[in-house]
Coordinates of C-alpha atoms (C1' of nucleotides) in Angstrom, one line a residue:
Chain A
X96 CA -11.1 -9.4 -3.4
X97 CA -9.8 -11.0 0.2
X98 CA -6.5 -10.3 1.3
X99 CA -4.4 -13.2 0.4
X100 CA -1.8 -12.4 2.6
X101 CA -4.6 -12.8 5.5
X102 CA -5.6 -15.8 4.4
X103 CA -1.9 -17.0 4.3
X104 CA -1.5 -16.7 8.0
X105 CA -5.2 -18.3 9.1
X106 CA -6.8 -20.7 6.6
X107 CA -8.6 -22.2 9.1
X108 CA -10.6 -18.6 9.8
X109 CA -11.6 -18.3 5.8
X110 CA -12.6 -22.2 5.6
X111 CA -14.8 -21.3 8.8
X112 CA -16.2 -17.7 7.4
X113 CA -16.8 -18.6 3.9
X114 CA -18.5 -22.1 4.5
X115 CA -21.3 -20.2 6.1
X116 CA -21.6 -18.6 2.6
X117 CA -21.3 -22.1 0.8
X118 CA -17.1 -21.9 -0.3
X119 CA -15.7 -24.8 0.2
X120 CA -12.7 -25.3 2.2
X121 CA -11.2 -26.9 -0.4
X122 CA -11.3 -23.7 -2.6
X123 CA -9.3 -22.2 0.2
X124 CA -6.6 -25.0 0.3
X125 CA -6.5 -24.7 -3.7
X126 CA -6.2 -21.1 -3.6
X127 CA -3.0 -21.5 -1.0
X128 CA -1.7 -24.4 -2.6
X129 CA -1.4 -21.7 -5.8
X130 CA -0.5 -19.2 -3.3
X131 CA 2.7 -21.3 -2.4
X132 CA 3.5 -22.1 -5.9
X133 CA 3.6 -18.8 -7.3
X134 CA 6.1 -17.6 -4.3
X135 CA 8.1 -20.8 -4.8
X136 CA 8.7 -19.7 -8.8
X137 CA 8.9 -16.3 -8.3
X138 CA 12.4 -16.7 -5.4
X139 CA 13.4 -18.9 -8.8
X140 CA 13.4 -16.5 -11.5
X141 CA 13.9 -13.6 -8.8
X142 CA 17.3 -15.1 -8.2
X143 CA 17.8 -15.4 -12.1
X144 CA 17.1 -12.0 -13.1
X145 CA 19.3 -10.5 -10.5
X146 CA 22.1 -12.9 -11.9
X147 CA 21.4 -11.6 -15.4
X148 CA 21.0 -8.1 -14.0
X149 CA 24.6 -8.5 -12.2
X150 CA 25.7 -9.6 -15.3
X151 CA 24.2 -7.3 -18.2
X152 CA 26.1 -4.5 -15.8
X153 CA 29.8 -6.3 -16.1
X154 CA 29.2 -6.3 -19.9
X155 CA 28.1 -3.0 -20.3
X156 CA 31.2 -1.8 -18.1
X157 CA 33.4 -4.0 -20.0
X158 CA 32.2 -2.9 -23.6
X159 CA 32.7 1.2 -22.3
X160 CA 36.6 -0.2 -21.8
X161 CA 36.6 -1.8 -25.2
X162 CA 37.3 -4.9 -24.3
X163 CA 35.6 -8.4 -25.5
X164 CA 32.5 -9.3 -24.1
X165 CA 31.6 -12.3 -26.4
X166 CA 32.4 -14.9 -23.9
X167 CA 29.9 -13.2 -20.8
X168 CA 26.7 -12.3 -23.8
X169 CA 27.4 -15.9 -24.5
X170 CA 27.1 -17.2 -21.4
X171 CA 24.1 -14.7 -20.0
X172 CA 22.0 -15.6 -23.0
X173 CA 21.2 -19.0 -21.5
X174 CA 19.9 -17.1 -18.1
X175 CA 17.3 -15.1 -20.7
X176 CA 16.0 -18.2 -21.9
X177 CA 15.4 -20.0 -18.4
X178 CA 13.9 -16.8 -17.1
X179 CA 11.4 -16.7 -19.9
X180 CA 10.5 -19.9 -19.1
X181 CA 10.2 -19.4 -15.4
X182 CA 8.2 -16.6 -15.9
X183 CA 5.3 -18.2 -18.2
X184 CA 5.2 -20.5 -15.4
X185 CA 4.4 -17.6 -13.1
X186 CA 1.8 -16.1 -15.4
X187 CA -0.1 -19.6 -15.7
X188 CA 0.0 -19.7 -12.4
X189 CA -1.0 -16.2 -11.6
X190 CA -4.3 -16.4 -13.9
X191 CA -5.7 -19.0 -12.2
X192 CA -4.7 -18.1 -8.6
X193 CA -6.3 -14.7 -9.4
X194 CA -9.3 -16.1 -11.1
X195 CA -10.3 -18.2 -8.0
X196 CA -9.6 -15.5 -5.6
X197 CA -11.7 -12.8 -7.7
X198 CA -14.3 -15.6 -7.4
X199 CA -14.6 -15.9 -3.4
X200 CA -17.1 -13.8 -1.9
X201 CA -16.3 -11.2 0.8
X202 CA -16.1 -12.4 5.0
X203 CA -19.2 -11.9 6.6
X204 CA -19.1 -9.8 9.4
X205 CA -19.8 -11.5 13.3
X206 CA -23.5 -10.2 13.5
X207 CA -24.6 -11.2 10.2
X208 CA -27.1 -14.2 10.9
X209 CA -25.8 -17.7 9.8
X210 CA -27.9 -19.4 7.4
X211 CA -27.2 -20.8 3.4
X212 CA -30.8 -19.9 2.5
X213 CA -32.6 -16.7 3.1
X214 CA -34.5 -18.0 5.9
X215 CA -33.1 -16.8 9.3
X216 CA -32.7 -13.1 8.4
X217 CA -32.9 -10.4 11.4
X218 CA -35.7 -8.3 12.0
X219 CA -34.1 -5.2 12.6
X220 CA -37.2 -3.4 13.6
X221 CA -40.8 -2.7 12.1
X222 CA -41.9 0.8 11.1
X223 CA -45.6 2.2 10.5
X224 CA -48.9 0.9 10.4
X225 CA -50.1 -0.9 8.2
X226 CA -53.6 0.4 6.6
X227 CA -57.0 -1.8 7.6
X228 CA -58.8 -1.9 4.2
X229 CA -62.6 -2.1 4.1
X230 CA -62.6 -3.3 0.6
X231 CA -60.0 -5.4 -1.0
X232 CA -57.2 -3.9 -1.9
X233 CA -55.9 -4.5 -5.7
X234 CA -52.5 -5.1 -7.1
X235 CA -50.7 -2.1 -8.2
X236 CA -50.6 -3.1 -12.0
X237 CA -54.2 -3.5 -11.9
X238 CA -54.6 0.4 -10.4
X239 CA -52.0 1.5 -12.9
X240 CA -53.7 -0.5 -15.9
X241 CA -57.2 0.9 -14.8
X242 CA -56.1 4.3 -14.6
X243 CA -54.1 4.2 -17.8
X244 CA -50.9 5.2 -16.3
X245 CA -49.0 1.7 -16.4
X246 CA -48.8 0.4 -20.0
X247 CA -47.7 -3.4 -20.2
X248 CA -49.3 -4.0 -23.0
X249 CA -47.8 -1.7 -25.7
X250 CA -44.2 -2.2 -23.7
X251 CA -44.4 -5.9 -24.8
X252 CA -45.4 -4.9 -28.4
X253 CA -42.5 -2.6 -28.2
X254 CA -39.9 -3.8 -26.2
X255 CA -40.8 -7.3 -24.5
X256 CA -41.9 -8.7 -21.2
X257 CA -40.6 -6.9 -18.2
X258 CA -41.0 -3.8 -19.6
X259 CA -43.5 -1.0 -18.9
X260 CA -44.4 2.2 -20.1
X261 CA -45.5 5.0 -17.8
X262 CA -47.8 7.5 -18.9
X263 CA -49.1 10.7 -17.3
X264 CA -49.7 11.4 -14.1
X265 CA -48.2 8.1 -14.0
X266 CA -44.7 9.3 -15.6
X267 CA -44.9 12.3 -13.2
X268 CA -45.3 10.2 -10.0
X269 CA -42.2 8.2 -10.6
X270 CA -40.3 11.8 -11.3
X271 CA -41.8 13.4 -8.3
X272 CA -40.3 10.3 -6.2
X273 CA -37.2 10.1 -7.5
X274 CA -36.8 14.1 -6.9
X275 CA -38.3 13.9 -3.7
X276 CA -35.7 11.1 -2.7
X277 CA -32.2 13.2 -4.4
X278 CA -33.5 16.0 -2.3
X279 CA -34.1 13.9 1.0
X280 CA -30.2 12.6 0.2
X281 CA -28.8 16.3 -0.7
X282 CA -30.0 17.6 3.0
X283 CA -28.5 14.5 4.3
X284 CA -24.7 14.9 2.5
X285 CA -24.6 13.2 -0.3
X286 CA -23.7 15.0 -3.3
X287 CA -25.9 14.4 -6.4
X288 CA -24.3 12.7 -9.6
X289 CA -25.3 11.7 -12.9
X290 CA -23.1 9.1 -13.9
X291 CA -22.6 7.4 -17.3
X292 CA -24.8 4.3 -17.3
X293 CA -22.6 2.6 -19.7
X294 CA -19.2 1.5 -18.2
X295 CA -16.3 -0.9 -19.3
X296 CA -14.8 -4.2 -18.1
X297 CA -12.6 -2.9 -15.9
X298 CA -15.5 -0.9 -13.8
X299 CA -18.1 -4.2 -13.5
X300 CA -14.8 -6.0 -12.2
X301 CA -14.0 -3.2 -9.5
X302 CA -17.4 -3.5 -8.4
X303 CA -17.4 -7.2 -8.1
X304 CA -20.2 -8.2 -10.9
X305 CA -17.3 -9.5 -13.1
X306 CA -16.4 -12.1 -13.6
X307 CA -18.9 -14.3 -11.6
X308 CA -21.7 -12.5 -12.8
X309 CA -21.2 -11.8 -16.6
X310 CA -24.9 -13.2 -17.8
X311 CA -26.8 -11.2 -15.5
X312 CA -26.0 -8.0 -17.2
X313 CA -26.9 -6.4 -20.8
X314 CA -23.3 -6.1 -22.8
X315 CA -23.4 -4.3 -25.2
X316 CA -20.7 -3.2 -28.5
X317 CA -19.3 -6.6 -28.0
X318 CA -17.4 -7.5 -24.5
X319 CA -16.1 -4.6 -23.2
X320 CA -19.3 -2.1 -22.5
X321 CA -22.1 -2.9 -19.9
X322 CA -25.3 -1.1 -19.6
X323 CA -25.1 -0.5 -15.9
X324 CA -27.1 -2.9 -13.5
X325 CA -27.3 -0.2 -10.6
X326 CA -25.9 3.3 -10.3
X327 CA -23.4 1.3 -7.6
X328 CA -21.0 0.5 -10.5
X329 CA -20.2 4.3 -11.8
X330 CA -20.2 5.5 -8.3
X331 CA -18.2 3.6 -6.8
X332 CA -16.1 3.0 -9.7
X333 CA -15.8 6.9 -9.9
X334 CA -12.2 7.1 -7.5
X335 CA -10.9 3.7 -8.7
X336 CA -7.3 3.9 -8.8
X337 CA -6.8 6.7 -6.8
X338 CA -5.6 8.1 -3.3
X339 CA -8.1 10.0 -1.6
X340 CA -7.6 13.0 0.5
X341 CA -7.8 11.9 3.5
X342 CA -9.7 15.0 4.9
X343 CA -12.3 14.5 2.1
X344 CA -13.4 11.7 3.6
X345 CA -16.2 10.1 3.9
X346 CA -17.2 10.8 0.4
X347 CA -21.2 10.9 -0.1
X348 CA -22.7 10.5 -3.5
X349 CA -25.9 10.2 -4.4
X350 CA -27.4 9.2 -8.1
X351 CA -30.3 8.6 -9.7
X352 CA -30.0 6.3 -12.7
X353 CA -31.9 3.3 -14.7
X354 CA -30.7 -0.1 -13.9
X355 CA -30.8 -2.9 -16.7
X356 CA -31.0 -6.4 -15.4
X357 CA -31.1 -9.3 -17.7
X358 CA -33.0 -11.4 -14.6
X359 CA -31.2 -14.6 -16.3
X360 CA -32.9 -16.9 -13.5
X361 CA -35.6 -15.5 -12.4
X362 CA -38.1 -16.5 -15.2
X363 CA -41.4 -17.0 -13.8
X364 CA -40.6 -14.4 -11.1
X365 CA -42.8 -11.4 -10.2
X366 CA -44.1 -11.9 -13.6
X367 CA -46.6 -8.9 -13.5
X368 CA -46.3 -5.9 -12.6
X369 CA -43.5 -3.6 -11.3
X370 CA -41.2 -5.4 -9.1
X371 CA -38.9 -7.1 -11.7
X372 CA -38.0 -5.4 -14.8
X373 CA -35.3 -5.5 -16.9
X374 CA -35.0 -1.3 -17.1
X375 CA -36.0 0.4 -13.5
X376 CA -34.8 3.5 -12.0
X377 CA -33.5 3.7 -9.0
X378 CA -31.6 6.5 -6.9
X379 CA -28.8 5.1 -5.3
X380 CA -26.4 6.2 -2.5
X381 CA -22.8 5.3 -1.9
X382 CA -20.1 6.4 0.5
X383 CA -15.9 5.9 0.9
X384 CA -15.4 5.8 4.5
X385 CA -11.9 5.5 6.4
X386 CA -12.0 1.7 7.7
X387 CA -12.7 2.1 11.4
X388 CA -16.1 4.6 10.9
X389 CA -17.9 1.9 8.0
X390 CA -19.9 0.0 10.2
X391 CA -21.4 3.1 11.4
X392 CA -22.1 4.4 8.2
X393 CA -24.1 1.2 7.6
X394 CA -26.5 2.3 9.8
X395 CA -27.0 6.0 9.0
X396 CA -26.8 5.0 5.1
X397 CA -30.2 2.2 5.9
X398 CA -31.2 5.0 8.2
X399 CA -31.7 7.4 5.0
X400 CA -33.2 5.2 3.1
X401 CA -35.7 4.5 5.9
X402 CA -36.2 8.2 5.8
X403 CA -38.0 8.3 2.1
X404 CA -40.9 5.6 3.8
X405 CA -41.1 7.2 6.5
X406 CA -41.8 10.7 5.1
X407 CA -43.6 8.9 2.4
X408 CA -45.8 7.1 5.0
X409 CA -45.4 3.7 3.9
X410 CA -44.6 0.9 6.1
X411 CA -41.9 -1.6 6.0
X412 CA -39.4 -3.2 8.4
X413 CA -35.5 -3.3 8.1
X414 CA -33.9 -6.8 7.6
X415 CA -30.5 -8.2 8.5
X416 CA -29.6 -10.4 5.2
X417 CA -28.2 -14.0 6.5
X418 CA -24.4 -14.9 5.2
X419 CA -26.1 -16.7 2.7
X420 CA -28.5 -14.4 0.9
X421 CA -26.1 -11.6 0.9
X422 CA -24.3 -10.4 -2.5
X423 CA -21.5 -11.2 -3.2
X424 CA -19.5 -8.2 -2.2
X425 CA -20.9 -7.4 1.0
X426 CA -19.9 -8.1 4.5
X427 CA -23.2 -7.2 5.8
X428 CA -26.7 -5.9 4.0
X429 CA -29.9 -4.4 5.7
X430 CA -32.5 -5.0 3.2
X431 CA -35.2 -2.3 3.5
X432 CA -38.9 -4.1 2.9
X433 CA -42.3 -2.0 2.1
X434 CA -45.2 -3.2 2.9
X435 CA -47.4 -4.0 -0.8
X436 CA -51.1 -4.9 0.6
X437 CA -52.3 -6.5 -1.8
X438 CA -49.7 -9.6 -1.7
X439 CA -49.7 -9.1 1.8
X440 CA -46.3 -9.4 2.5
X441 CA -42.8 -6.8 2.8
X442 CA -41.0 -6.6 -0.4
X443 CA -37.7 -5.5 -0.8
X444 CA -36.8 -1.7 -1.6
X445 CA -33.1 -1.3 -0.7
X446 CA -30.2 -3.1 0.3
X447 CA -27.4 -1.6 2.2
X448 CA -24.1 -2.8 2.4
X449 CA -21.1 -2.4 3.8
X450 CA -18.6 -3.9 1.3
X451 CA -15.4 -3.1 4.1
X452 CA -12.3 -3.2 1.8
X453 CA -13.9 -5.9 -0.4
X454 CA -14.3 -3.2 -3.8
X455 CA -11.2 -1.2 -2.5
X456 CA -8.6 -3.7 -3.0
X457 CA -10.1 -4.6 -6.7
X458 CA -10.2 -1.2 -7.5
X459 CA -6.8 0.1 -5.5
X460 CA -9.2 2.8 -3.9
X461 CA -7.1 4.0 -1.1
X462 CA -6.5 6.9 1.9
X463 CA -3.8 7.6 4.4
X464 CA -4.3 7.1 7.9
X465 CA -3.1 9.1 10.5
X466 CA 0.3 7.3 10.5
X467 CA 0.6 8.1 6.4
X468 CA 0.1 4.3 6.0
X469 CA -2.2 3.7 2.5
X470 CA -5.1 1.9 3.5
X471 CA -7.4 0.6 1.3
X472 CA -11.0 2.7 1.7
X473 CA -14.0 1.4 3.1
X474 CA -17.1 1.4 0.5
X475 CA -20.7 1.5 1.3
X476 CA -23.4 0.9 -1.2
X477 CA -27.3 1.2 -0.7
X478 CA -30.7 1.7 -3.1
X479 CA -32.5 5.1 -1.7
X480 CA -34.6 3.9 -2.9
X481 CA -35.8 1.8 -6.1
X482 CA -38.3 4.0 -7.7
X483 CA -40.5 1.7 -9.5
X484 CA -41.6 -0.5 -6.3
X485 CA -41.4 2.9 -4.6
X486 CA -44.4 3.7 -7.3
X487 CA -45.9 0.1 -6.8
X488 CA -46.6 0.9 -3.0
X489 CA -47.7 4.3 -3.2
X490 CA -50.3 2.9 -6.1
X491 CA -51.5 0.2 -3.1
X492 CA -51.2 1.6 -0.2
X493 CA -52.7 4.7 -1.0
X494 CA -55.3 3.1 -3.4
X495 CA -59.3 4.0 -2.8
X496 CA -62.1 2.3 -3.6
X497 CA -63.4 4.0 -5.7
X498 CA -60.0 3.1 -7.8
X499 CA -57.9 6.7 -7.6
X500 CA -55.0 7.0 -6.0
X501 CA -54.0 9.6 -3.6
X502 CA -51.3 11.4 -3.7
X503 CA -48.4 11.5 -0.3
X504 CA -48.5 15.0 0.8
X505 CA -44.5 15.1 0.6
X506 CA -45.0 14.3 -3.1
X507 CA -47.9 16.8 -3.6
X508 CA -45.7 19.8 -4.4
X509 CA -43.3 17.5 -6.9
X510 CA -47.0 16.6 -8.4
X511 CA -47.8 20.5 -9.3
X512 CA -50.7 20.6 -6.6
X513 CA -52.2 17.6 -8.0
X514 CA -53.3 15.4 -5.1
X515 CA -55.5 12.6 -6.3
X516 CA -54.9 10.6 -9.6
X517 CA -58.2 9.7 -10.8
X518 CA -59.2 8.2 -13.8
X519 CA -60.6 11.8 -15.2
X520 CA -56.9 13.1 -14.9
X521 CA -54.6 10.5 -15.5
X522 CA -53.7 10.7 -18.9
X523 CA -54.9 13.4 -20.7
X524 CA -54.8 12.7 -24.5
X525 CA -57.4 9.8 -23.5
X526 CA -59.9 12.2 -21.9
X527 CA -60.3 14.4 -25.3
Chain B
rG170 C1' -15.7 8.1 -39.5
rG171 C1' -10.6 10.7 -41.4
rA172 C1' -5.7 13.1 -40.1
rG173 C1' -2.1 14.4 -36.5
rA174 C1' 0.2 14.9 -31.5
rG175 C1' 0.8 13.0 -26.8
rU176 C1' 1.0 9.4 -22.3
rU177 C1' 7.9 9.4 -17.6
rG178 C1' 7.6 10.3 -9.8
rG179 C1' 2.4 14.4 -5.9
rC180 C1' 3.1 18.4 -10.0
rA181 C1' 6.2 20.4 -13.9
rG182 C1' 9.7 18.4 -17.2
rA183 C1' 14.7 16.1 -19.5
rG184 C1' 16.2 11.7 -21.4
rU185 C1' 16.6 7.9 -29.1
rG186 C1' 20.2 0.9 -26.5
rG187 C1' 24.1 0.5 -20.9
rU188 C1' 20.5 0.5 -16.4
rA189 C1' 15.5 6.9 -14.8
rA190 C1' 18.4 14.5 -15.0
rU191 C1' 16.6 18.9 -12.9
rG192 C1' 12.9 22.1 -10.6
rC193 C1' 8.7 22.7 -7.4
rA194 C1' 6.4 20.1 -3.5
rC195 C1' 7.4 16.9 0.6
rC196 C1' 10.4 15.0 5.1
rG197 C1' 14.7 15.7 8.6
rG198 C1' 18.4 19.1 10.3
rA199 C1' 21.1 23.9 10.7
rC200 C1' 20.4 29.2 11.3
rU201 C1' 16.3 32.1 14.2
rC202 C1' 13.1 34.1 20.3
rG203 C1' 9.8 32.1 16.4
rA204 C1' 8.5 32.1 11.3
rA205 C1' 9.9 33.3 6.3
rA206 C1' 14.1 33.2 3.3
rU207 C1' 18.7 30.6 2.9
rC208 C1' 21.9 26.4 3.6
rC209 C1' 22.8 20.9 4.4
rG210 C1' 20.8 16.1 3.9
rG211 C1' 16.9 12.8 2.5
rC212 C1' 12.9 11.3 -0.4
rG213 C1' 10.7 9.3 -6.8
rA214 C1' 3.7 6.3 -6.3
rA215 C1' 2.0 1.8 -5.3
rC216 C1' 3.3 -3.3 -5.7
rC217 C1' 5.8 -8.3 -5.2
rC218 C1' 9.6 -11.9 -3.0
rG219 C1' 13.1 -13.1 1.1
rU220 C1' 14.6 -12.0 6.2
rG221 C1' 12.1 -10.1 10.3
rU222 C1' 7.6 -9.3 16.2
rA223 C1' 6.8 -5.6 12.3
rG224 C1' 3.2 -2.0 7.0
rA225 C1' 10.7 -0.9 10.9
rG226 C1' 15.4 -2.0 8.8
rC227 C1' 18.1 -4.8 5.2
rG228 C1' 18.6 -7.6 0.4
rG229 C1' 16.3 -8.7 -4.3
rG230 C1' 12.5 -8.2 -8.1
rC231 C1' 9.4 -5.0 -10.7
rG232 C1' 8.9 -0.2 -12.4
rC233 C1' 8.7 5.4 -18.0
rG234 C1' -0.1 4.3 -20.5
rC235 C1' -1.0 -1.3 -21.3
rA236 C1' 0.5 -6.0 -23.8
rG237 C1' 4.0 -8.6 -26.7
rG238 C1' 8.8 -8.8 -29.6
rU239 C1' 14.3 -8.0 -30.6
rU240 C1' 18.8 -7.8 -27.2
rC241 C1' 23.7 -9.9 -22.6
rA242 C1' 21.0 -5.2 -21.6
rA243 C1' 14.8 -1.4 -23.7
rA244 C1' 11.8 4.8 -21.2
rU245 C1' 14.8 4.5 -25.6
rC246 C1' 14.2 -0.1 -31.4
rC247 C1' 9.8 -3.1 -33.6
rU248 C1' 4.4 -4.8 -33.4
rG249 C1' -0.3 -4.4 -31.4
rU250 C1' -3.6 -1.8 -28.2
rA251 C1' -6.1 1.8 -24.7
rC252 C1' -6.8 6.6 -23.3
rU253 C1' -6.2 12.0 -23.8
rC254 C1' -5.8 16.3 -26.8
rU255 C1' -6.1 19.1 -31.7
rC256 C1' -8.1 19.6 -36.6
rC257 C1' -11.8 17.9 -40.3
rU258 C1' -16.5 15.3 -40.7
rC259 C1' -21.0 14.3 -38.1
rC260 C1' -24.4 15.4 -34.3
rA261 C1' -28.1 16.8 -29.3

RNA sequence: GGAGAGUUGGCAGAGUGGUAAUGCACCGGACUCGAAAUCCGGCGAACCCGUGUAGAGCGGGCGCGCAGGUUCAAAUCCUGUACUCUCCUCCA
């Protein structure tokens, strides 16, 4: 939610900012236009109630003295029914100045590249070497098929597409990374939670998913509950409505959690495989900052998630998102990409934003600063990483010909010793 | 799922139709070499509107879980609803 107030004093600056994320200018003018309204009502049946307020006080003084007050109820009953009136008005108006304004993404910040598309993202940096393969390197679902460990197959029977079951040494890799990556986090500050992953209305609105993005999210015991699309929403969600210490700041929080994403739009899409599933685990980091240290924090959050590849030894390069690509809520994102050989290109692993004051002023998440002002927190949100394409690299980039898959040494201790999956090990009920 | 109780300022806690006690905490001052204690004064989240250089001050609105209703007037009455707690049932 923007700061309407802001947007009051410099239209011209929103028009400018937003366009580059494809609002219209016109949006902004409506959004004003509304803006003026409601103040234009509300001096109306301000001036009304303190009228009726004046005089409810005269009656009630006058009715202590026993005396007649017939003649002033009377009269002041009129003022109740204008006020009414007035103030419908102001509700009307209210819905639909707040329904636009909830619907207006966040400013992008100066450095974030300017583009409506994807294309024209940053290039941060690129990190690692990418492997030489002297025989062709297959597709993670084909290793995980061949060794048994990835089930597709019986998850459609069971559940549908874009589902998958793990099995095995196969179940135990995804643990052993997602362990791994809580413990990298704990040594770096963040304090580990396990959140609900179901959450109400009022959560998915703080966050920013609702209302623009109702259909891309499993609902479930009718409107109000929402399996949770990323660990984001309980975290940051957590301190809604309150005043934080100011000396506990910045808050870091760490979670692991499944994600369920109805993908509404992306049929068609990374149809095979692990990239794109409707139930996915992912470990997720978030952080309240005071307002002047959040743009910092952007970089050591990216910077821990970079950690996890780096220790893992997978390659990838960090990407500046353009104004256009970014979600909704963010001012600016670093997308973390890993390198999957056998489609030869980076995929996308994380996503870091810094939100600014974006969540905090839907959620009234707020600190005092030094003057004992309430501001309203920064908050910082960013995957560390998403498990399953986590899983999807290790199966390609540390593939072998001979079809195993061997193990990171950082993950060999989370893996009981075991470091090679081979086709003799995988699964064990299948090797009776 | 059934029954009951509760929800008031940072905390505790009064208030059953006339416009939110009191205590603690907090802020300012006095006393003191200083602090504690004591005394005096102030302060009741946030928010919204107007005025204003101001997130100062001033004026107004709102404000007793939330949403409606009755009334000149609602923390108080009525209706609905959310959440918390207790007991029963159930369950990991």
């Amino acid at each position: 939610m923007l700061d309407i107030k802001k947007m009051r004093q410099d239209p011209d600056f929103y028009k400018k900012k937003l366009g580059t994320r494809g609002v219209k200018p016109e949006e902004i003018d409506e959004v004003l236009d509304l803006d003026k309204k409601r103040r234009d009502l509300l001096q109306k049946t301000e001036a009304l109630k303190a009228q009726r307020n004046e005089a409810s006080e005269k009656i009630g003084e006058a009715k202590k003295k026993g005396e007649n007050a017939d003649e002033a109820i009377a009269q002041t009953r009129k003022l109740g029914a204008d006020i009414k009136e007035l103030d419908k008005k102001v509700d009307a108006n209210d819905e639909k100045l707040h329904d636009l304004l909830a619907g207006i993404p966040n400013i992008p910040h100066d450095d974030v590249p300017v583009s409506l598309t994807e294309e024209g993202a940053t290039e941060l940096r690129k990190v690692g070497t990418i492997r030489k393969f002297d025989f062709e390197p297959k597709h993670h679902w084909d290793i995980g098929t061949n060794l048994g460990i990835l089930d597709f197959d019986r998850a459609h029977k069971v559940s549908g597409a874009r589902f998958v079951y793990y099995l095995g040494l196969g179940a135990q890799l995804e643990r052993a990374v997602y362990n791994f990556m809580l413990d990298e986090h704990m040594k770096d500050g963040y304090t580990e939670v396990l959140p609900p992953y179901i959450v109400n209305a009022a959560s998915m609105y703080g966050t920013g998913q609702y209302p623009k993005f109702r259909d891309s999210v499993y609902r479930v015991n009718g409107e109000d509950m929402t399996l949770i699309p990323t660990a984001e929403v309980p975290l940051t969600n957590y301190l809604r409505g309150e005043v934080i210490p100011t000396e506990e700041l910045p808050v870091y929080v760490t979670a692991l959690s499944p994600c369920f994403r109805s993908e509404a739009g992306a049929a068609g899409r990374d149809t095979r495989g692990l990239i794109r599933m409707h139930q996915f685990n992912k470990v997720e980091m978030v952080k309240y900052t005071k307002a002047e240290d959040s743009w910092d924090e952007l970089e050591k959050m990216t910077a821990n998630g970079e950690n996890i590849l780096k220790k893992l030894n997978i390659p990838y390069h960090v990407i500046t998102l353009t104004t256009g690509d970014m979600s909704f809520t963010a001012a600016m994102t670093h997308d973390i990409e890993l390198w999957m050989p056998a489609q030869n290109k980076y995929r996308e692993v994380s996503s870091c934003s810094n939100c600014t004051d974006f969540q905090a002023r839907r959620m009234h998440t707020q600190y005092r600063d030094e003057n004992g002002n309430l501001q309203y927190v920064h908050t910082l949100n960013g995957s560390g990483l998403a498990v399953g394409r986590t899983v999807a690299a290790i199966l390609e980039n540390y593939q072998n010909e001979d079809g195993s898959v061997t193990i990171p040494n950082v993950l060999v201790p989370y893996m009981h010793g075991v470091t090679k999956i081979t086709k003799e090990n995988a699964v064990p009920f299948r090797n009776k």
